[in-house]
Amino acid sequence: MPNTKGFAKKSKVTQGGVGLSRILSRQHIENTSYEISFSQSRMWGSNVTREHILQKITLLAMLGGVREGTKEHELIPRPGRASCLTIEQEGEIVSNLAFLASRRKNSKAVVAIAIEEDEDGQGMTIRIAVNGDSVVHLKEGLVQISETLEQVSRLEQSEIHDIESLFRRVVILDFFRICTRLRLGRKHQIEASPITLLHQTLYDSSITEIEELRMIALREKVTALVEAYRRLKQTPQPLDKPTAYEMIEEVTRLAHSLNQSSGFSAALNKSSKFSSSKLASLGDSVAKLGQYYKAASELVLAARRKRCRIFRKIRVESFQICVPENVRVPSKPESALPLVDHLLQSHKTSKLLHRFPGSKSAVDAALTNRLNGERAGIKLHAEIKLLFYYESRPAHVRPRVICTNKSACYLCDLFFRIHGQFQLPRTFGKMNERWILPDWLHVPPSQIPALKNVVEQFSTALDSQIRLASKNMKRQPDPIESSVGISAHWSCSTVDKATWSQPIPSPNMTATVPTGRGLGPSHSEYPPAPGSLEIPIPSRSSSCTVLVPAPSLFPIPVPNIFQEYETLRPGKHICRRLAERGQSFTVTFHDLYATVSFDIAQSAGDERGTTPWVQIGFLESTEQPKLSNDGNNAISLEDIPEGAEVTATRGVGDPQTVLYVHWKRQAISIQCMSQLCDSSCPPILL
């Protein structure tokens, strides 16, 4: 009996497959098919069997696997049915849905999503497949997200309200997954968390090529993120849900703001605090945290578009394929000999015979033992499930893009590229050994010829990779497998135009804002907005009017995806140079904090420093506002619910006036000035 135990040990992926790699080095593996001696049926009438594919994948793993690195694929439009979405927009929607649908604490769970537009363009079906057995749980969360998006599409509320509504639902649904990302368990130390390490990175003195003011802004943001994370981490366990939701919302908003900041990626690349792979991991961590807010915002903006009506009626349907038990049946001894014979039909065969007593039997036993050891963990990947859902239903409406919450593995990406009917946005380029194709699934005869060609090309591509792997002994680092969605370009829709065409006050004019429940025939006349206060700005032709909307007011926001957020807590204040014309910002009150968002689609002020500054502060509980003689510089919003907006544009008034806005027990101060006088006030750079 040949001694195969040692060979099998050397063939582990973690060992790099040293023994077998030397056997196959400088050998030429012919790119031809060969006879398979076992009796298994061939896949879709091809010259390939399931065992054939599994053996080649196992052999590749023994040689060290495949690591081609992360690749972003350009989504290419192809002729076909009409759609209200571009292929990039479809990719954005499904990637965001896939990210938000991944609710389980287990980071290994993979969710694949595709959308099917209704023929009349008035609805869609979200198709979900899961790599595992949690499809019912994940589908329930997706149904709740869909219900919110249906409400958003009716345009009954403001954009800000819709984003906050969906974002809160996402935080509740994905609560345990977010907690896992934040490492809130007691076993995780604060000082070792990615957020704390990111703080150390951005304060690294080796970052010298980034503008000083930009680094000040980045460090201010990462400090706010660390402080919010520490408060959340130090909250007694178990977490009180309402309070925890609020705190997690703050952390994810801050992460989104930091990740979207200009210079953030450059600062990470310039730091020498950690290795490049560690820095990439830290950047990925903050991007994934911020993606919860970003995905919710992008989905709301898509659902509110009048030309995109597919959100009006949403159905969520799942598809599951179980791996049959006969896949787990061990391979028989000598079943890999045909593959071994094929590999040994070239020169240098004697090296194999000399190194491993028992010659072909030793190689066969090593390959078979490894394959049998991996059979219990073989899974049908989620994106492959969706591909074969449509293959088994050729008359069904087909999507153009299939997305998962993680990048596709090398084998999935390879099969999709050969198949050619669906597109994947990205791959992390690493081969997953426990992989299979569902050749047991019934496929209509009309689909057989195409699948036959695909699986034969797939087998040939594996042969090519075996040749490359046998020559290349260099082990590449493991890539980051997760993904954080893609963003598409959206042209200006009717809703977008209405948002951007709101009147902006010109110099020496006071703007008025309508009150009422919305815009429509029944609300054609509106009284002036209460609480308007004129505040002058000491510059050439500038003025500022702070407008405090009434409850249920139709706001004047710009799309939130073009805004940058700052979080205010008691005692904190920020400064921002206004644009030459029409610069606006929005203050949103919450129970524990307030957020300030500036429109970054507009100019942040000219370089000569002639435009004014605005300073916004959150008063401490013991701090008293400095009221004017008439008391008109204090406005109470007691009757406005949580999430109310305070939108400020420019007008005229007294340069020294400070406006105080109260909500519940909170108060913020707003003051305009010609120059930045307080060096402790961190400037905002966009």
XYZ file of C-alpha atoms in Angstrom:
686
model
C 0.000 0.000 0.000
C 1.604 3.325 -1.021
C 2.359 5.929 1.608
C 0.066 8.814 0.699
C -0.329 10.461 4.082
C 2.692 12.707 3.794
C 1.815 13.743 0.270
C -1.681 14.711 1.248
C -0.301 16.906 4.030
C 2.025 18.691 1.636
C -0.865 19.318 -0.704
C -2.824 21.540 1.677
C -3.586 25.006 0.337
C -1.911 26.528 3.378
C 1.231 24.634 2.428
C 1.085 25.899 -1.136
C 0.955 22.431 -2.703
C 4.753 22.189 -2.751
C 5.104 18.528 -3.644
C 2.685 18.409 -6.547
C 3.818 21.789 -7.791
C 7.339 20.433 -8.289
C 5.952 17.419 -10.086
C 4.132 19.576 -12.611
C 6.756 22.311 -12.965
C 7.922 22.786 -16.546
C 5.469 20.158 -17.717
C 3.136 20.981 -20.551
C -0.455 19.948 -19.935
C -2.079 19.476 -23.306
C -5.189 21.569 -23.855
C -7.179 18.577 -25.053
C -9.948 16.461 -23.615
C -9.385 12.907 -22.419
C -11.587 9.929 -21.708
C -13.205 9.574 -18.295
C -13.413 5.985 -17.174
C -16.188 6.310 -14.593
C -19.853 5.905 -15.376
C -21.218 9.264 -14.242
C -23.453 11.047 -16.715
C -21.887 13.909 -18.592
C -22.973 17.450 -17.829
C -25.607 18.653 -20.296
C -24.390 16.268 -22.995
C -20.801 17.544 -22.923
C -17.551 15.600 -22.636
C -17.291 16.730 -18.988
C -18.648 15.104 -15.827
C -19.247 16.555 -12.386
C -16.372 14.463 -10.983
C -14.160 15.768 -13.756
C -14.797 19.401 -12.692
C -14.441 18.656 -8.967
C -11.098 16.906 -9.494
C -9.673 19.806 -11.484
C -10.780 22.292 -8.837
C -9.194 20.129 -6.135
C -5.983 19.869 -8.130
C -5.856 23.634 -8.514
C -6.276 23.995 -4.752
C -3.407 21.546 -4.160
C -1.258 23.701 -6.431
C -1.968 26.774 -4.335
C -5.266 27.894 -5.826
C -5.938 30.981 -7.920
C -5.442 34.548 -6.692
C -5.810 37.003 -9.533
C -6.674 39.964 -7.324
C -9.755 42.142 -7.112
C -11.244 43.259 -10.419
C -14.003 45.752 -11.142
C -16.016 44.885 -14.246
C -17.502 47.575 -16.432
C -21.206 46.909 -16.865
C -21.759 46.849 -20.617
C -25.221 47.571 -22.067
C -26.413 45.039 -24.623
C -29.304 45.047 -27.090
C -32.500 43.680 -25.614
C -35.730 44.691 -23.972
C -36.478 48.280 -23.077
C -35.855 49.399 -19.510
C -36.372 52.559 -17.508
C -32.933 51.941 -15.972
C -29.472 52.035 -17.440
C -27.411 48.949 -16.685
C -25.359 50.974 -14.188
C -28.527 52.065 -12.393
C -29.733 48.474 -12.255
C -26.351 47.503 -10.830
C -26.577 50.220 -8.161
C -30.033 49.111 -7.038
C -29.267 45.398 -6.813
C -25.891 45.935 -5.138
C -27.497 48.141 -2.470
C -30.316 45.647 -1.913
C -27.830 42.781 -1.614
C -25.767 44.692 0.930
C -28.758 45.615 3.085
C -30.310 42.144 2.805
C -27.288 40.544 4.493
C -28.653 40.613 8.045
C -27.052 37.588 9.660
C -24.235 37.931 12.162
C -22.315 35.289 10.210
C -20.051 37.139 7.797
C -19.792 34.054 5.567
C -23.442 34.257 4.477
C -23.812 35.385 0.859
C -26.954 36.929 -0.632
C -27.485 37.239 -4.399
C -30.049 39.680 -5.780
C -31.544 40.343 -9.209
C -34.480 42.519 -10.225
C -37.035 41.776 -12.928
C -38.948 44.758 -14.279
C -42.650 44.338 -15.007
C -43.615 44.635 -18.662
C -45.685 47.754 -17.996
C -42.830 49.362 -16.055
C -45.026 49.849 -12.981
C -43.361 47.335 -10.674
C -40.651 44.750 -10.247
C -39.771 41.434 -8.668
C -36.718 41.177 -6.443
C -35.262 37.686 -6.797
C -33.119 36.481 -3.895
C -30.907 33.431 -3.470
C -28.793 32.624 -0.440
C -25.622 30.629 0.052
C -26.992 28.673 2.988
C -30.281 27.916 4.702
C -31.330 31.379 5.960
C -33.328 32.421 2.907
C -36.614 32.875 4.825
C -35.039 35.186 7.417
C -33.274 37.305 4.816
C -36.347 37.458 2.601
C -38.412 38.845 5.501
C -35.993 41.749 5.905
C -36.035 42.461 2.184
C -39.843 42.515 2.222
C -39.811 45.218 4.916
C -37.305 47.300 2.960
C -39.492 46.917 -0.140
C -42.583 48.087 1.737
C -40.774 51.266 2.751
C -39.584 51.867 -0.822
C -43.141 51.477 -2.108
C -44.225 54.219 0.287
C -41.295 56.387 -0.806
C -42.317 56.083 -4.468
C -45.673 57.746 -3.686
C -43.858 61.017 -2.838
C -46.077 61.638 0.183
C -43.203 62.828 2.400
C -40.070 64.885 1.990
C -36.867 63.364 0.734
C -35.184 63.825 4.105
C -38.089 62.111 5.848
C -37.955 59.170 3.428
C -34.221 58.687 3.859
C -34.501 58.815 7.630
C -37.424 56.375 7.558
C -35.622 53.795 5.435
C -32.352 54.299 7.291
C -33.974 53.659 10.669
C -35.638 50.506 9.323
C -32.305 49.307 7.942
C -30.596 49.862 11.308
C -33.314 47.868 13.063
C -33.253 45.018 10.530
C -29.453 44.824 10.286
C -28.843 45.599 13.956
C -26.974 42.407 14.844
C -24.928 42.454 11.628
C -23.870 46.046 12.294
C -22.994 45.172 15.890
C -20.774 42.389 14.550
C -19.055 44.819 12.191
C -18.507 47.218 15.096
C -17.135 44.426 17.302
C -19.308 45.397 20.237
C -18.800 42.102 22.057
C -16.908 42.193 25.327
C -14.097 40.073 23.941
C -13.162 42.877 21.526
C -10.997 45.639 22.966
C -11.685 49.240 21.976
C -8.023 49.962 21.315
C -7.796 47.124 18.787
C -10.948 48.054 16.874
C -10.662 49.219 13.242
C -12.153 52.608 14.151
C -9.502 53.243 16.816
C -6.728 52.075 14.492
C -8.092 54.355 11.796
C -7.887 57.249 14.256
C -4.230 56.411 14.890
C -3.626 56.231 11.154
C -5.019 59.668 10.343
C -3.021 61.200 13.203
C 0.158 59.613 11.856
C 2.850 62.265 11.451
C 4.124 60.581 8.276
C 1.132 61.968 6.344
C 2.709 65.149 5.020
C 1.481 65.450 1.428
C -2.147 66.271 2.271
C -3.211 69.905 2.712
C -3.098 70.959 6.348
C -6.689 72.214 6.508
C -7.921 69.060 4.825
C -6.098 66.916 7.362
C -7.581 69.008 10.182
C -11.052 68.275 8.819
C -10.307 64.551 8.441
C -8.922 64.311 11.953
C -11.923 66.147 13.353
C -14.227 63.648 11.668
C -12.331 60.551 12.760
C -12.188 61.924 16.311
C -15.967 62.356 16.302
C -16.294 58.808 14.976
C -14.072 57.391 17.719
C -15.950 59.309 20.411
C -19.313 58.043 19.163
C -17.943 54.501 18.954
C -16.581 54.657 22.504
C -19.949 55.807 23.830
C -21.627 52.907 22.069
C -18.993 50.415 23.166
C -19.213 51.523 26.795
C -22.999 51.257 26.925
C -23.968 48.532 29.433
C -24.890 45.161 27.959
C -27.385 44.109 26.808
C -27.984 47.179 24.706
C -31.228 49.065 25.151
C -32.612 48.887 21.641
C -34.024 52.440 21.121
C -30.875 54.037 22.507
C -28.637 51.618 20.629
C -30.423 52.319 17.341
C -29.821 56.044 17.790
C -26.155 55.561 18.629
C -25.569 53.162 15.743
C -27.213 55.627 13.375
C -24.736 58.260 14.530
C -21.732 55.982 14.077
C -22.769 54.907 10.584
C -23.472 58.503 9.536
C -20.056 59.584 10.762
C -18.434 56.658 8.959
C -20.207 57.647 5.745
C -19.143 61.274 6.144
C -15.522 60.275 6.713
C -15.477 57.808 3.837
C -16.901 60.414 1.433
C -14.468 63.121 2.520
C -12.053 64.480 -0.014
C -8.535 63.309 0.766
C -9.538 60.333 2.920
C -8.262 57.665 0.525
C -5.134 59.680 -0.209
C -4.393 60.034 3.504
C -4.637 56.269 4.000
C -2.310 55.675 1.070
C 0.252 58.149 2.440
C 0.319 56.704 5.950
C 3.150 54.437 7.075
C 1.448 53.485 10.337
C 0.448 50.014 9.126
C 1.016 47.731 6.156
C -0.780 48.465 2.898
C -3.071 45.462 3.349
C -3.974 46.601 6.874
C -4.695 50.128 5.683
C -6.900 48.739 2.913
C -8.768 46.702 5.511
C -9.307 49.781 7.706
C -10.641 51.754 4.762
C -12.927 48.873 3.851
C -14.271 48.709 7.410
C -15.329 52.358 7.499
C -16.759 52.110 3.968
C -18.953 49.160 4.947
C -20.230 50.993 8.030
C -21.053 54.067 5.982
C -22.681 51.958 3.277
C -25.782 51.436 5.433
C -26.581 55.132 5.179
C -25.335 55.486 1.605
C -27.359 52.512 0.332
C -30.525 53.754 2.042
C -30.036 57.229 0.538
C -29.418 55.928 -2.975
C -32.435 53.605 -2.886
C -34.691 56.451 -1.731
C -33.408 58.768 -4.454
C -34.064 56.062 -7.066
C -37.548 55.292 -5.730
C -38.553 58.983 -5.747
C -37.859 59.435 -9.447
C -41.042 59.869 -11.460
C -39.513 58.272 -14.525
C -38.523 55.205 -12.490
C -41.869 53.635 -11.579
C -40.713 50.121 -10.810
C -40.713 50.865 -7.066
C -44.489 51.369 -7.021
C -45.180 47.652 -6.664
C -42.454 45.343 -5.387
C -42.604 41.587 -4.955
C -39.869 39.605 -3.240
C -39.401 35.988 -4.283
C -36.721 33.515 -3.278
C -35.126 30.580 -5.059
C -33.291 27.772 -3.365
C -31.431 24.744 -4.708
C -30.264 22.046 -2.329
C -27.107 20.065 -2.994
C -28.154 16.383 -3.275
C -26.692 13.800 -0.943
C -24.974 11.887 -3.746
C -22.563 14.822 -4.058
C -21.295 13.899 -0.592
C -20.616 10.282 -1.573
C -16.823 9.735 -1.488
C -14.939 9.103 -4.705
C -13.760 5.561 -5.229
C -10.042 4.707 -5.135
C -8.274 5.211 -8.472
C -11.082 7.457 -9.747
C -8.553 10.245 -10.356
C -6.193 8.058 -12.404
C -7.503 9.327 -15.773
C -6.583 12.878 -14.754
C -3.209 11.728 -13.382
C -2.464 9.797 -16.595
C -3.236 12.881 -18.602
C -0.815 14.952 -16.515
C 1.948 12.376 -16.811
C 1.880 12.145 -20.603
C 4.706 14.645 -20.875
C 8.405 14.704 -20.034
C 9.743 14.832 -16.447
C 7.366 12.066 -15.395
C 10.191 10.240 -13.676
C 10.389 13.004 -11.061
C 6.907 12.107 -9.942
C 7.782 8.402 -9.723
C 10.996 9.025 -7.768
C 9.523 11.491 -5.297
C 6.449 9.518 -4.301
C 6.739 5.731 -3.977
C 3.757 4.126 -5.583
C 3.825 6.535 -8.545
C 0.386 7.221 -9.962
C -1.405 5.561 -7.080
C 0.123 8.040 -4.614
C -1.037 11.031 -6.645
C -4.471 9.508 -7.166
C -4.844 8.795 -3.448
C -3.752 12.322 -2.459
C -6.163 14.005 -4.851
C -9.050 11.670 -3.971
C -8.482 11.995 -0.229
C -8.472 15.775 -0.434
C -11.612 15.886 -2.557
C -13.448 13.516 -0.228
C -12.394 15.605 2.755
C -13.913 18.733 1.205
C -17.186 17.203 -0.008
C -19.083 17.918 3.213
C -18.480 21.654 2.762
C -19.316 21.922 -0.945
C -21.882 24.673 -1.554
C -23.766 25.978 -4.520
C -22.926 29.672 -4.608
C -25.794 32.155 -4.486
C -25.075 33.846 -7.817
C -24.864 30.443 -9.544
C -28.283 29.608 -8.082
C -29.810 32.690 -9.691
C -28.108 32.016 -13.017
C -29.602 28.524 -13.134
C -32.990 29.824 -11.999
C -33.167 31.705 -15.288
C -31.619 28.828 -17.269
C -34.390 26.549 -16.030
C -37.005 29.173 -17.012
C -35.946 30.514 -20.425
C -39.228 32.384 -20.998
C -38.867 34.347 -17.757
C -37.909 38.037 -17.734
C -34.138 38.130 -17.314
C -32.116 40.719 -15.419
C -28.906 42.144 -16.793
C -26.981 42.244 -13.515
C -26.728 39.812 -10.601
C -25.116 41.169 -7.438
C -24.106 39.701 -4.101
C -23.125 41.303 -0.815
C -19.611 40.010 -1.466
C -17.506 40.101 -4.597
C -17.730 36.978 -6.738
C -15.140 34.244 -6.309
C -12.848 33.336 -9.195
C -14.891 30.306 -10.319
C -18.231 32.153 -10.275
C -16.720 35.055 -12.193
C -15.139 32.692 -14.724
C -18.397 30.802 -15.305
C -20.398 34.043 -15.671
C -17.923 35.456 -18.186
C -18.064 32.300 -20.287
C -21.856 32.095 -19.983
C -22.208 35.717 -21.078
C -25.908 36.311 -20.342
C -25.556 38.069 -16.982
C -22.977 40.452 -15.574
C -21.249 40.562 -12.194
C -19.877 43.939 -11.027
C -16.693 42.601 -9.423
C -14.618 39.625 -8.331
C -12.071 39.226 -5.564
C -10.185 36.836 -7.854
C -9.643 34.002 -5.391
C -10.696 30.419 -6.039
C -13.081 28.756 -3.596
C -12.380 25.018 -3.535
C -15.817 23.982 -2.252
C -17.663 24.882 -5.431
C -20.056 23.026 -7.715
C -22.414 23.404 -10.681
C -26.035 22.153 -10.332
C -25.999 19.551 -13.099
C -28.809 17.714 -11.282
C -31.226 20.611 -11.929
C -33.727 20.086 -14.740
C -33.036 22.403 -17.664
C -35.313 22.625 -20.738
C -33.898 20.989 -23.902
C -33.671 24.388 -25.587
C -30.954 25.423 -23.126
C -28.845 22.253 -23.362
C -26.664 23.129 -26.408
C -25.576 26.468 -24.944
C -24.831 24.956 -21.521
C -22.861 22.147 -23.179
C -20.566 24.693 -24.841
C -20.249 26.746 -21.652
C -19.218 23.839 -19.414
C -16.685 22.561 -21.978
C -15.098 26.016 -22.224
C -15.128 26.204 -18.432
C -13.257 22.882 -18.183
C -10.713 24.065 -20.745
C -10.169 27.267 -18.764
C -9.431 25.163 -15.665
C -6.792 23.275 -17.676
C -5.138 26.584 -18.495
C -5.122 27.587 -14.837
C -3.570 24.246 -13.864
C -0.706 24.944 -16.268
C -0.185 28.400 -14.803
C -0.442 27.200 -11.202
C 2.123 24.458 -11.785
C 4.662 27.082 -12.855
C 3.870 29.909 -10.447
C 4.931 29.178 -6.865
C 4.481 32.735 -5.568
C 1.601 32.950 -3.115
C -0.487 36.124 -3.439
C -2.063 37.756 -0.360
C -5.691 37.041 0.390
C -7.959 39.751 -1.076
C -10.848 41.546 0.606
C -13.929 39.563 -0.382
C -16.682 41.956 0.679
C -18.055 44.747 -1.462
C -19.810 48.021 -0.650
C -21.983 48.592 -3.683
C -21.634 50.637 -6.830
C -23.001 54.086 -7.655
C -24.535 54.998 -10.988
C -25.142 58.282 -12.774
C -28.753 59.448 -12.681
C -29.893 62.138 -15.089
C -32.163 64.870 -13.772
C -35.727 63.600 -13.395
C -38.886 65.579 -12.713
C -38.372 65.238 -8.982
C -34.735 66.241 -9.290
C -35.648 69.344 -11.294
C -38.244 70.365 -8.736
C -35.643 69.997 -6.022
C -32.971 72.016 -7.795
C -35.265 74.755 -9.101
C -36.401 76.059 -5.703
C -35.908 79.842 -5.524
C -32.680 81.046 -3.941
C -32.753 84.503 -2.374
C -30.679 87.133 -4.119
C -28.812 89.892 -2.246
C -30.980 92.091 -0.014
C -33.993 89.808 -0.393
C -35.756 87.821 2.273
C -36.976 84.411 1.156
C -40.268 82.950 2.294
C -41.101 79.282 2.549
C -44.609 77.836 2.064
C -46.262 75.908 4.848
C -48.679 73.064 4.492
C -48.594 69.341 3.961
C -47.197 69.383 0.499
C -47.328 70.916 -2.960
C -50.557 70.508 -4.874
C -53.766 72.163 -6.042
C -55.283 72.190 -2.553
C -52.298 74.143 -1.176
C -51.945 76.910 -3.732
C -51.639 79.734 -1.186
C -49.314 79.698 1.777
C -48.561 82.173 4.528
C -44.941 83.179 5.170
C -42.820 80.769 7.168
C -42.860 81.530 10.889
C -39.674 82.365 12.678
C -37.847 84.014 9.763
C -34.941 86.124 10.981
C -32.676 88.363 8.946
C -28.955 88.097 9.720
C -26.546 90.301 7.731
C -23.151 89.154 6.557
C -20.426 91.809 6.447
C -19.213 91.216 2.901
C -19.596 92.979 -0.424
C -23.125 91.976 -1.441
C -23.908 89.073 0.809
C -26.824 88.444 3.125
C -28.232 85.522 5.084
C -31.757 84.575 6.042
C -32.333 81.675 8.390
C -35.643 79.994 7.636
C -37.298 77.761 10.230
C -39.979 75.646 8.491
C -43.290 74.825 10.108
C -44.347 71.213 10.804
C -45.055 68.993 7.777
C -43.325 71.509 5.546
C -42.266 70.545 2.050
C -38.517 71.213 2.407
C -35.966 72.654 0.052
C -33.230 70.032 0.169
C -30.808 69.040 -2.501
C -30.361 65.297 -3.056
C -28.659 63.959 0.057
C -26.152 61.961 -1.920
C -24.564 65.335 -2.729
C -24.400 66.462 0.899
C -21.737 66.019 3.530
C -22.674 65.522 7.150
C -21.220 66.788 10.395
C -22.479 65.602 13.771
C -22.968 68.096 16.599
C -23.006 67.132 20.248
C -23.236 69.419 23.293
C -20.259 71.767 23.455
C -19.151 71.223 19.872
C -19.209 73.844 17.109
C -18.145 73.878 13.470
C -17.371 76.583 10.915
C -17.954 76.641 7.182
C -17.259 79.225 4.478
C -20.435 79.835 2.486
C -20.582 79.910 -1.278
C -20.800 83.207 -3.129
C -24.468 82.606 -3.946
C -27.203 80.425 -2.540
C -25.129 78.306 -0.191
C -27.426 76.275 2.046
C -27.166 73.852 4.910
C -29.620 71.715 6.842
C -29.739 71.068 10.579
C -31.569 67.922 11.660
C -32.349 67.352 15.336
C -32.233 63.930 16.946
C -32.684 62.806 20.528
C -28.975 62.673 21.359
C -27.358 64.874 18.723
C -27.941 67.018 15.655
C -26.550 66.715 12.143
C -25.545 69.538 9.828
C -25.392 68.870 6.096
C -23.929 71.252 3.526
C -24.689 71.194 -0.145
C -21.362 70.146 -1.660
C -22.677 70.287 -5.204
C -22.275 74.060 -4.959
C -19.080 76.027 -4.552
C -17.533 76.163 -1.099
C -16.478 79.791 -1.536
C -13.876 81.572 -3.616
C -10.176 81.338 -2.896
C -9.796 85.054 -2.141
C -11.667 84.679 1.136
C -14.376 87.269 0.309
C -17.298 85.012 1.122
C -18.610 84.771 4.694
C -18.329 82.069 7.308
C -21.122 80.456 9.278
C -20.503 79.061 12.765
C -22.923 76.474 14.164
C -22.710 75.305 17.755
C -24.525 72.869 20.030
C -25.057 74.485 23.441
C -24.152 72.692 26.638
C -27.046 72.059 29.033
C -25.633 74.729 31.374
C -24.967 77.285 28.627
C -27.454 80.146 28.290
C -28.288 81.739 24.925
C -27.489 85.436 24.465
C -30.886 86.836 23.593
C -31.353 90.125 21.771
C -33.329 92.959 23.337
C -36.504 91.998 21.527
C -35.860 88.274 22.000
C -36.474 87.580 18.314
C -33.216 85.699 17.876
C -34.552 82.584 19.640
C -36.935 80.187 17.936
C -38.620 77.197 19.543
C -39.460 74.093 17.531
C -41.330 72.312 20.303
C -44.210 71.395 18.016
C -41.991 69.922 15.330
C -41.308 66.163 15.554
C -37.936 64.458 15.536
C -36.219 64.760 12.172
C -37.460 68.314 11.509
C -35.315 70.417 9.203
C -33.906 73.912 9.635
C -32.861 75.178 6.224
C -30.700 78.304 6.056
C -29.977 80.522 3.050
C -28.658 84.063 2.787
C -30.462 87.392 3.541
C -29.921 90.681 5.472
C -29.915 91.796 9.137
C -27.605 92.674 12.038
C -24.018 91.324 11.708
C -23.750 90.581 15.415
C -26.991 88.629 15.747
C -26.757 85.011 16.794
C -29.787 82.853 16.068
C -30.730 80.223 18.651
C -32.961 77.337 17.644
C -34.487 75.199 20.416
C -35.926 71.704 20.150
C -36.918 69.772 23.268
C -33.969 70.397 25.633
C -31.492 71.048 22.848
C -30.339 74.339 21.392
C -27.995 75.292 18.582
C -26.515 78.663 17.729
C -26.034 79.994 14.198
C -23.856 83.023 13.504
C -22.413 84.486 10.318
C -19.099 86.352 10.210
C -16.746 87.859 7.673
C -13.758 85.814 8.784
C -12.903 82.795 10.914
C -12.039 84.282 14.308
C -12.026 81.199 16.541
C -9.026 78.990 15.786
C -10.534 76.193 17.857
C -13.488 75.950 15.506
C -12.664 73.223 12.958
C -13.259 74.366 9.377
C -15.181 72.094 7.050
C -13.470 71.383 3.751
C -15.488 69.689 1.021
